[in-house]
CSV table of C-alpha atoms and ligand atoms in Angstrom, one decimal:
chain,number,residue,atom,x,y,z
Y,1411,UNK,CA,-27.3,-15.7,3.2
Y,1412,UNK,CA,-27.0,-16.4,-0.4
Y,1413,UNK,CA,-24.4,-15.5,-2.9
Y,1414,UNK,CA,-26.0,-12.2,-4.0
Y,1415,UNK,CA,-26.4,-10.9,-0.6
Y,1416,UNK,CA,-22.8,-11.9,0.1
Y,1417,UNK,CA,-21.7,-10.1,-2.8
Y,1418,UNK,CA,-23.4,-7.0,-1.9
Y,1419,UNK,CA,-22.2,-7.2,1.9
Y,1420,UNK,CA,-18.8,-7.4,0.2
Y,1421,UNK,CA,-19.1,-4.2,-1.9
Y,1422,UNK,CA,-20.1,-2.4,1.3
Y,1423,UNK,CA,-17.3,-3.8,3.5
Y,1424,UNK,CA,-14.7,-3.0,0.9
Y,1425,UNK,CA,-16.1,0.5,0.5
Y,1426,UNK,CA,-16.6,-0.2,-3.2
Y,1427,UNK,CA,-19.7,1.4,-5.0
Y,1428,UNK,CA,-23.0,-0.6,-5.8
Y,1429,UNK,CA,-23.9,-0.2,-9.4
Y,1430,UNK,CA,-27.4,-0.3,-10.9
Y,1431,UNK,CA,-26.6,-3.7,-12.4
Y,1432,UNK,CA,-25.6,-5.2,-9.0
Y,1433,UNK,CA,-28.1,-7.1,-6.9
Y,1434,UNK,CA,-29.1,-5.0,-3.9
Y,1435,UNK,CA,-31.5,-5.6,-1.0
Y,1436,UNK,CA,-35.0,-4.1,-1.7
Y,1437,UNK,CA,-34.8,-2.1,1.5
Y,1438,UNK,CA,-31.3,-0.6,0.3
Y,1439,UNK,CA,-32.9,0.4,-3.0
Y,1440,UNK,CA,-35.9,1.9,-1.6
Y,1441,UNK,CA,-33.5,3.9,1.1
Y,1442,UNK,CA,-31.4,5.3,-1.5
Y,1443,UNK,CA,-34.4,6.2,-3.9
Y,1444,UNK,CA,-36.1,8.0,-0.9
Y,1445,UNK,CA,-33.1,10.2,-0.3
Y,1446,UNK,CA,-32.2,10.8,-3.8
Y,1447,UNK,CA,-35.9,11.8,-4.5
Y,1448,UNK,CA,-35.7,14.4,-1.7
Y,1449,UNK,CA,-32.5,15.7,-2.9
Y,1450,UNK,CA,-33.6,16.1,-6.5
Y,1451,UNK,CA,-36.8,17.6,-5.5
Y,1452,UNK,CA,-34.9,20.2,-3.3
Y,1453,UNK,CA,-32.5,21.1,-6.2
Y,1454,UNK,CA,-35.6,22.1,-8.3
Y,1455,UNK,CA,-38.0,23.7,-5.7
Y,1456,UNK,CA,-34.8,25.5,-4.6
Y,1457,UNK,CA,-34.7,27.5,-7.6
Y,1458,UNK,CA,-37.9,29.3,-6.9
Y,1459,UNK,CA,-36.8,31.6,-3.9
Y,1460,UNK,CA,-33.8,32.7,-6.0
Y,1461,UNK,CA,-35.9,33.0,-9.4
Y,1462,UNK,CA,-38.1,35.6,-7.9
Y,1463,UNK,CA,-35.1,37.8,-7.5
Y,1464,UNK,CA,-33.7,37.5,-11.1
Y,1465,UNK,CA,-35.6,40.6,-12.5
Y,1466,UNK,CA,-34.6,42.5,-9.4
Y,1467,UNK,CA,-31.0,41.9,-9.2
Y,1468,UNK,CA,-29.1,45.2,-8.5
Y,1469,UNK,CA,-26.7,44.9,-11.6
Y,1470,UNK,CA,-26.2,43.2,-15.0
Y,1471,UNK,CA,-23.4,41.1,-13.2
Y,1472,UNK,CA,-25.4,40.0,-10.3
Y,1473,UNK,CA,-28.3,39.0,-12.6
Y,1474,UNK,CA,-26.0,37.0,-15.0
Y,1475,UNK,CA,-24.2,35.2,-12.0
Y,1476,UNK,CA,-27.7,34.4,-10.2
Y,1477,UNK,CA,-29.1,33.1,-13.5
Y,1478,UNK,CA,-26.0,30.9,-14.0
Y,1479,UNK,CA,-26.5,29.6,-10.4
Y,1480,UNK,CA,-30.2,28.7,-10.7
Y,1481,UNK,CA,-29.4,26.8,-14.1
Y,1482,UNK,CA,-26.8,25.0,-12.4
Y,1483,UNK,CA,-29.4,24.0,-9.6
Y,1484,UNK,CA,-32.0,22.7,-12.3
Y,1485,UNK,CA,-28.9,20.7,-13.8
Y,1486,UNK,CA,-28.3,19.1,-10.3
Y,1487,UNK,CA,-32.2,18.1,-10.3
Y,1488,UNK,CA,-31.8,16.3,-13.6
Y,1489,UNK,CA,-28.7,14.5,-12.7
Y,1490,UNK,CA,-30.5,13.3,-9.5
Y,1491,UNK,CA,-33.5,12.4,-11.3
Y,1492,UNK,CA,-31.2,10.3,-13.6
Y,1493,UNK,CA,-30.0,8.7,-10.4
Y,1494,UNK,CA,-33.4,7.6,-9.5
Y,1495,UNK,CA,-34.2,6.3,-12.8
Y,1496,UNK,CA,-31.1,3.8,-12.4
Y,1497,UNK,CA,-33.1,2.7,-9.2
Y,1498,UNK,CA,-36.3,2.0,-11.2
Y,1499,UNK,CA,-38.4,5.3,-10.7
Y,1500,UNK,CA,-39.3,7.4,-13.5
Y,1501,UNK,CA,-39.2,11.1,-13.6
Y,1502,UNK,CA,-43.0,11.3,-14.1
Y,1503,UNK,CA,-43.7,9.1,-11.0
Y,1504,UNK,CA,-41.4,11.2,-8.9
Y,1505,UNK,CA,-43.0,14.2,-10.0
Y,1506,UNK,CA,-46.4,12.8,-9.3
Y,1507,UNK,CA,-45.1,12.0,-5.8
Y,1508,UNK,CA,-44.1,15.5,-5.2
Y,1509,UNK,CA,-47.3,17.1,-6.6
Y,1510,UNK,CA,-49.3,14.4,-4.2
Y,1511,UNK,CA,-47.3,15.4,-1.3
Y,1512,UNK,CA,-45.9,12.2,-0.8
Y,1513,UNK,CA,-42.4,13.2,-1.6
Y,1514,UNK,CA,-40.3,15.6,0.5
Y,1515,UNK,CA,-37.9,18.4,-0.5
Y,1516,UNK,CA,-35.9,20.6,2.0
Y,1517,UNK,CA,-37.5,22.4,4.7
Y,1518,UNK,CA,-35.2,25.5,4.1
Y,1519,UNK,CA,-37.2,26.2,0.5
Y,1520,UNK,CA,-40.5,26.8,2.6
Y,1521,UNK,CA,-39.0,30.2,3.9
Y,1522,UNK,CA,-39.6,33.2,1.8
Y,1523,UNK,CA,-36.6,35.1,0.1
Y,1524,UNK,CA,-37.8,38.9,1.1
Y,1525,UNK,CA,-34.9,41.0,-0.3
Y,1526,UNK,CA,-31.6,41.0,-2.1
Y,1527,UNK,CA,-29.5,40.3,1.2
Y,1528,UNK,CA,-31.5,36.9,1.3
Y,1529,UNK,CA,-29.9,36.0,-2.1
Y,1530,UNK,CA,-26.5,36.6,-0.3
Y,1531,UNK,CA,-27.8,34.4,2.8
Y,1532,UNK,CA,-29.1,31.5,0.7
Y,1533,UNK,CA,-26.0,31.3,-1.2
Y,1534,UNK,CA,-23.6,31.6,1.8
Y,1535,UNK,CA,-25.6,29.5,4.2
Y,1536,UNK,CA,-28.0,27.3,2.2
Y,1537,UNK,CA,-25.5,26.2,-0.3
Y,1538,UNK,CA,-22.9,26.1,2.2
Y,1539,UNK,CA,-24.7,23.7,4.2
Y,1540,UNK,CA,-25.7,21.6,1.3
Y,1541,UNK,CA,-21.8,21.5,0.3
Y,1542,UNK,CA,-20.8,20.1,3.6
Y,1543,UNK,CA,-23.7,17.4,3.1
Y,1544,UNK,CA,-22.8,16.7,-0.3
Y,1545,UNK,CA,-19.0,16.5,0.1
Y,1546,UNK,CA,-19.7,13.6,2.6
Y,1547,UNK,CA,-22.3,12.0,0.0
Y,1548,UNK,CA,-19.4,11.9,-2.5
Y,1549,UNK,CA,-18.5,8.8,-0.8
Y,1550,UNK,CA,-21.9,7.4,-0.5
Y,1551,UNK,CA,-22.2,3.6,-1.5
Y,1552,UNK,CA,-24.4,3.9,-4.6
Y,1553,UNK,CA,-22.3,4.5,-7.5
Y,1554,UNK,CA,-24.4,7.0,-9.6
Y,1555,UNK,CA,-25.3,9.1,-6.4
Y,1556,UNK,CA,-21.8,9.3,-5.5
Y,1557,UNK,CA,-20.4,10.4,-9.2
Y,1558,UNK,CA,-23.4,12.7,-9.2
Y,1559,UNK,CA,-22.2,14.3,-6.1
Y,1560,UNK,CA,-18.5,14.8,-7.2
Y,1561,UNK,CA,-20.0,17.1,-10.2
Y,1562,UNK,CA,-22.6,18.8,-8.1
Y,1563,UNK,CA,-19.9,19.8,-5.4
Y,1564,UNK,CA,-17.6,21.7,-8.0
Y,1565,UNK,CA,-20.5,23.8,-8.9
Y,1566,UNK,CA,-21.9,24.3,-5.4
Y,1567,UNK,CA,-18.8,25.7,-4.2
Y,1568,UNK,CA,-19.1,28.7,-6.7
Y,1569,UNK,CA,-22.7,29.2,-5.4
Y,1570,UNK,CA,-21.5,29.5,-1.9
Y,1571,UNK,CA,-18.9,32.3,-3.0
Y,1572,UNK,CA,-21.8,34.1,-5.0
Y,1573,UNK,CA,-23.7,34.2,-1.9
Y,1574,UNK,CA,-20.7,35.3,0.4
Y,1575,UNK,CA,-19.8,38.1,-2.1
Y,1576,UNK,CA,-23.3,39.4,-1.7
Y,1577,UNK,CA,-23.1,39.5,2.1
Y,1578,UNK,CA,-19.4,40.9,1.9
Y,1579,UNK,CA,-20.7,43.8,-0.2
Y,1580,UNK,CA,-23.6,44.6,2.0
Y,1581,UNK,CA,-21.8,44.3,5.1
Y,1582,UNK,CA,-19.5,46.5,4.0
Y,1583,UNK,CA,-21.8,49.0,2.3
Y,1584,UNK,CA,-24.2,51.6,3.8
Y,1585,UNK,CA,-25.6,51.1,7.4
Y,1586,UNK,CA,-28.7,50.0,5.9
Y,1587,UNK,CA,-27.2,47.4,3.7
Y,1588,UNK,CA,-25.4,46.2,6.8
Y,1589,UNK,CA,-28.5,45.8,8.7
Y,1590,UNK,CA,-30.3,44.0,5.8
Y,1591,UNK,CA,-27.2,41.4,5.6
Y,1592,UNK,CA,-27.8,41.0,9.6
Y,1593,UNK,CA,-31.6,40.5,9.2
Y,1594,UNK,CA,-31.0,37.8,6.6
Y,1595,UNK,CA,-28.5,36.0,8.7
Y,1596,UNK,CA,-30.9,36.3,11.5
Y,1597,UNK,CA,-33.6,34.6,9.6
Y,1598,UNK,CA,-31.8,31.9,7.7
Y,1599,UNK,CA,-29.2,30.8,10.4
Y,1600,UNK,CA,-31.6,28.4,12.3
Y,1601,UNK,CA,-33.5,27.0,9.4
Y,1602,UNK,CA,-30.2,26.5,7.7
Y,1603,UNK,CA,-28.8,24.2,10.6
Y,1604,UNK,CA,-32.3,22.6,10.3
Y,1605,UNK,CA,-31.2,21.5,6.7
Y,1606,UNK,CA,-29.2,18.7,8.3
Y,1607,UNK,CA,-32.2,17.0,9.8
Y,1608,UNK,CA,-33.2,15.9,13.3
Y,1609,UNK,CA,-30.7,14.9,16.1
Y,1610,UNK,CA,-29.2,11.7,15.5
Y,1611,UNK,CA,-31.2,10.1,18.4
Y,1612,UNK,CA,-34.3,11.1,16.5
Y,1613,UNK,CA,-33.2,10.5,13.0
Y,1614,UNK,CA,-35.4,7.4,11.7
Y,1615,UNK,CA,-33.3,6.4,8.8
Y,1616,UNK,CA,-29.7,7.2,10.0
Y,1617,UNK,CA,-28.7,3.9,11.5
Y,1618,UNK,CA,-29.5,1.7,8.4
Y,1619,UNK,CA,-28.2,4.7,6.3
Y,1620,UNK,CA,-24.8,4.6,8.1
Y,1621,UNK,CA,-24.5,0.8,8.1
Y,1622,UNK,CA,-25.1,0.6,4.3
Y,1623,UNK,CA,-22.7,3.6,3.8
Y,1624,UNK,CA,-25.3,5.7,2.0
Y,1625,UNK,CA,-24.6,8.4,4.7
Y,1626,UNK,CA,-21.0,8.6,5.8
Y,1627,UNK,CA,-21.4,11.2,8.5
Y,1628,UNK,CA,-24.4,11.7,10.6
Y,1629,UNK,CA,-26.6,14.8,10.8
Y,1630,UNK,CA,-25.3,16.1,13.9
Y,1631,UNK,CA,-21.7,15.7,12.8
Y,1632,UNK,CA,-22.4,17.4,9.5
Y,1633,UNK,CA,-24.2,20.2,11.3
Y,1634,UNK,CA,-21.4,20.8,13.7
Y,1635,UNK,CA,-18.9,20.9,10.7
Y,1636,UNK,CA,-21.1,23.5,9.1
Y,1637,UNK,CA,-21.4,25.6,12.3
Y,1638,UNK,CA,-17.7,25.4,12.8
Y,1639,UNK,CA,-16.8,26.8,9.4
Y,1640,UNK,CA,-19.3,29.4,9.2
Y,1641,UNK,CA,-19.1,31.4,12.6
Y,1642,UNK,CA,-15.6,32.5,11.7
Y,1643,UNK,CA,-17.1,33.6,8.2
Y,1644,UNK,CA,-19.6,35.5,10.0
Y,1645,UNK,CA,-17.1,37.3,12.0
Y,1646,UNK,CA,-15.2,38.3,9.1
Y,1647,UNK,CA,-18.2,39.9,7.6
Y,1648,UNK,CA,-18.6,41.7,11.0
Y,1649,UNK,CA,-22.0,40.0,11.6
Y,1650,UNK,CA,-23.4,38.2,14.5
Y,1651,UNK,CA,-24.8,34.8,14.4
Y,1652,UNK,CA,-28.1,35.1,16.1
Y,1653,UNK,CA,-27.7,32.8,18.9
Y,1654,UNK,CA,-25.9,34.0,22.4
Y,1655,UNK,CA,-24.9,30.6,23.2
Y,1656,UNK,CA,-22.9,30.1,20.0
Y,1657,UNK,CA,-19.5,30.5,21.7
Y,1658,UNK,CA,-16.3,28.6,21.2
Y,1659,UNK,CA,-16.0,25.7,23.5
Y,1660,UNK,CA,-12.5,24.7,24.3
Y,1661,UNK,CA,-13.1,21.6,26.0
Y,1662,UNK,CA,-15.2,20.1,22.8
Y,1663,UNK,CA,-13.3,21.9,20.3
Y,1664,UNK,CA,-16.4,23.1,18.7
Y,1665,UNK,CA,-18.8,25.9,18.8
Y,1666,UNK,CA,-21.7,25.6,21.2
Y,1667,UNK,CA,-25.2,26.2,20.0
Y,1668,UNK,CA,-28.8,26.7,21.6
Y,1669,UNK,CA,-31.5,24.0,21.3
Y,1670,UNK,CA,-33.3,24.3,17.9
Y,1671,UNK,CA,-37.0,24.8,17.6
Y,1672,UNK,CA,-37.9,21.3,16.4
Y,1673,UNK,CA,-41.6,22.0,16.6
Y,1674,UNK,CA,-41.1,24.6,13.8
Y,1675,UNK,CA,-38.9,22.2,11.6
Y,1676,UNK,CA,-41.6,19.2,11.8
Y,1677,UNK,CA,-44.3,22.0,11.0
Y,1678,UNK,CA,-42.5,23.1,7.8
Y,1679,UNK,CA,-41.5,19.4,7.0
Y,1680,UNK,CA,-44.9,18.4,7.1
Y,1681,UNK,CA,-46.5,21.0,4.9
Y,1682,UNK,CA,-47.1,23.9,7.3
Y,1683,UNK,CA,-44.1,26.4,6.7
Y,1684,UNK,CA,-44.6,29.9,5.3
Y,1685,UNK,CA,-44.2,28.9,1.6
Y,1686,UNK,CA,-45.2,25.3,1.4
Y,1687,UNK,CA,-48.2,25.8,-0.5
Y,1688,UNK,CA,-46.8,28.6,-2.7
Y,1689,UNK,CA,-43.9,26.4,-3.6
Y,1690,UNK,CA,-46.0,23.4,-4.6
Y,1691,UNK,CA,-48.5,25.4,-6.5
Y,1692,UNK,CA,-45.9,27.2,-8.5
Y,1693,UNK,CA,-44.4,23.7,-9.3
Y,1694,UNK,CA,-47.6,22.4,-10.5
Y,1695,UNK,CA,-48.5,25.1,-12.7
Y,1696,UNK,CA,-45.3,25.3,-14.4
Y,1697,UNK,CA,-45.5,21.6,-14.8
Y,1698,UNK,CA,-48.8,21.8,-16.5
Y,1699,UNK,CA,-48.3,24.9,-18.4
Y,1700,UNK,CA,-45.3,23.4,-20.1
Y,1701,UNK,CA,-46.9,20.1,-20.9
Y,1702,UNK,CA,-46.6,21.0,-24.6
Y,1703,UNK,CA,-42.8,21.1,-24.4
Y,1704,UNK,CA,-42.6,17.6,-23.2
Y,1705,UNK,CA,-45.3,16.3,-25.8
Y,1706,UNK,CA,-43.3,17.9,-28.4
Y,1707,UNK,CA,-40.0,16.5,-27.3
Y,1708,UNK,CA,-41.6,13.0,-27.3
Y,1709,UNK,CA,-43.4,13.4,-30.6
Y,1710,UNK,CA,-39.9,14.5,-32.1
Y,1711,UNK,CA,-38.1,11.7,-30.4
Y,1712,UNK,CA,-40.4,9.3,-32.0
Y,1713,UNK,CA,-40.2,10.9,-35.3
Y,1714,UNK,CA,-36.4,11.0,-35.5
Y,1715,UNK,CA,-36.1,7.4,-33.8
Y,1716,UNK,CA,-33.1,5.7,-35.3
Y,1717,UNK,CA,-32.0,8.5,-37.7
Y,1718,UNK,CA,-29.3,9.8,-35.2
Y,1719,UNK,CA,-27.2,6.6,-35.7
L,2841,LIG,N1,-36.1,18.9,5.1
L,2841,LIG,O1,-34.1,10.0,9.3
L,2841,LIG,P1,-33.7,11.3,8.8
L,2841,LIG,C1,-29.5,22.9,-2.8
L,2841,LIG,C2,-37.0,14.1,6.8
L,2841,LIG,S1,-30.6,21.6,-2.6
L,2841,LIG,C3,-37.4,18.1,4.8
L,2841,LIG,O2,-32.5,12.1,9.3
L,2841,LIG,P2,-32.6,11.0,6.4
L,2841,LIG,C4,-29.9,24.1,-3.3
L,2841,LIG,C5,-36.5,12.9,6.2
L,2841,LIG,O3,-36.6,13.1,4.6
L,2841,LIG,C6,-30.0,20.4,-1.8
L,2841,LIG,N2,-37.3,16.9,5.3
L,2841,LIG,O4,-33.8,11.4,7.2
L,2841,LIG,C7,-30.9,24.3,-4.2
L,2841,LIG,C8,-37.3,11.9,6.9
L,2841,LIG,O5,-38.7,11.8,6.3
L,2841,LIG,P3,-39.2,10.5,5.3
L,2841,LIG,C9,-30.4,20.0,-0.5
L,2841,LIG,C10,-36.3,16.4,6.0
L,2841,LIG,O6,-32.9,10.9,5.1
L,2841,LIG,C11,-31.2,25.4,-4.8
L,2841,LIG,C12,-37.5,12.4,8.1
L,2841,LIG,O7,-37.3,13.8,8.1
L,2841,LIG,N3,-29.5,18.7,-0.1
L,2841,LIG,O8,-28.5,22.8,-2.2
L,2841,LIG,O9,-31.6,9.9,6.8
L,2841,LIG,C13,-30.7,26.5,-4.1
L,2841,LIG,C14,-36.6,12.0,9.2
L,2841,LIG,O10,-35.2,12.2,8.8
L,2841,LIG,C15,-35.3,17.3,6.7
L,2841,LIG,C16,-30.2,17.4,0.1
L,2841,LIG,O11,-31.5,17.3,-0.1
L,2841,LIG,C17,-35.2,18.6,5.9
L,2841,LIG,N4,-34.1,19.3,6.3
L,2841,LIG,O12,-31.6,12.5,6.7
L,2841,LIG,C18,-29.8,26.8,-3.1
L,2841,LIG,C19,-29.3,16.3,0.8
L,2841,LIG,N5,-34.3,16.7,7.5
L,2841,LIG,O13,-38.2,10.4,4.2
L,2841,LIG,C20,-29.2,25.3,-2.6
L,2841,LIG,C21,-29.8,14.9,0.6
L,2841,LIG,C22,-35.0,15.3,7.4
L,2841,LIG,O14,-39.1,9.4,6.3
L,2841,LIG,N6,-30.6,14.5,1.8
L,2841,LIG,N7,-36.1,15.4,6.7
L,2841,LIG,O15,-40.5,11.0,4.9
L,2841,LIG,C23,-30.2,14.1,2.8
L,2841,LIG,O16,-28.7,14.0,3.1
L,2841,LIG,C24,-30.8,13.4,3.9
L,2841,LIG,O17,-31.9,13.1,3.3
L,2841,LIG,C25,-31.0,14.4,5.2
L,2841,LIG,C26,-32.1,13.6,6.1
L,2841,LIG,C27,-29.8,14.7,5.9
L,2841,LIG,C28,-31.8,15.7,4.7
């Protein structure tokens, strides 16, 4: 082992942060980059299901709040694209990989948002699941990713409350509104649980990620944390989690759950979900239609180069 590798191992062992200037194994760099790429694209593609509801929000207040949330998600994508730049990959390259189907984004965003109750379910469950994951990632070993997560988590907790507030209004509203809230929970429950990825035993990247402290808790540990937090929240709403086996287990101290439909998960991850084509086509179109904005920004930066100092 040379002195560079020893220094890297020391950073990991002492729970310090790996910084862009530090030597790191090529496999570590690629590993963080893959996860950050998946995360960044998730934030940006995740704007689509909600963006679709901006013009149909039921009040000015709900429209303003939803707009602010969606803008936050775009901001999170930008922090994460910047993290990827510190690992040597440009934004352009990342977008090219997304458009070519080589880079992933979270499976959850390939499900449709059919009505206003879905805006509640997405904020409550999808952002709720994301927070559980991202709170853990605040302690990830790559410095820029960890610091990005601290900022993102602060905003994400508002997002979860925005969704829960919608669910609360609907669950306490008319009979039809309560039915809509229950229906949204029914459709988003299992896909939200699958956001945490495959079971630990089937997770290709987990063991290396845990060894390098990129991930601090495993897919199954985080998923269980989310279930344990969320079931009582559903009960408070007077709604029922769509899983007859989801019961408190005195022995384990956790809620049980039924097996997941992993065939559906892998189909969605591999491009065959209800909205995969629509999401990517929309991203490509927006990217192409707005090429002139990027060109103008680059031209302006070139023209004013040096004039800001
Ligand atoms: N969806 O070995 P594994 C948000 C892939 S957005 C798709 O366990 P890993 C929001 C995985 O990539 C925030 N693919 O992988 C925005 C790998 O494939 P590759 C979303 C998935 O990386 C707008 C393969 O399966 N949060 O909050 O150790 C509105 C094997 O899996 C998924 C993040 O992105 C999936 N669900 O663990 C509202 C969190 N699961 O790369 C809300 C950041 C697995 O070999 N990411 N795969 O081709 C992570 O924490 C980890 O990457 C995962 C997976 C836990 C997701």
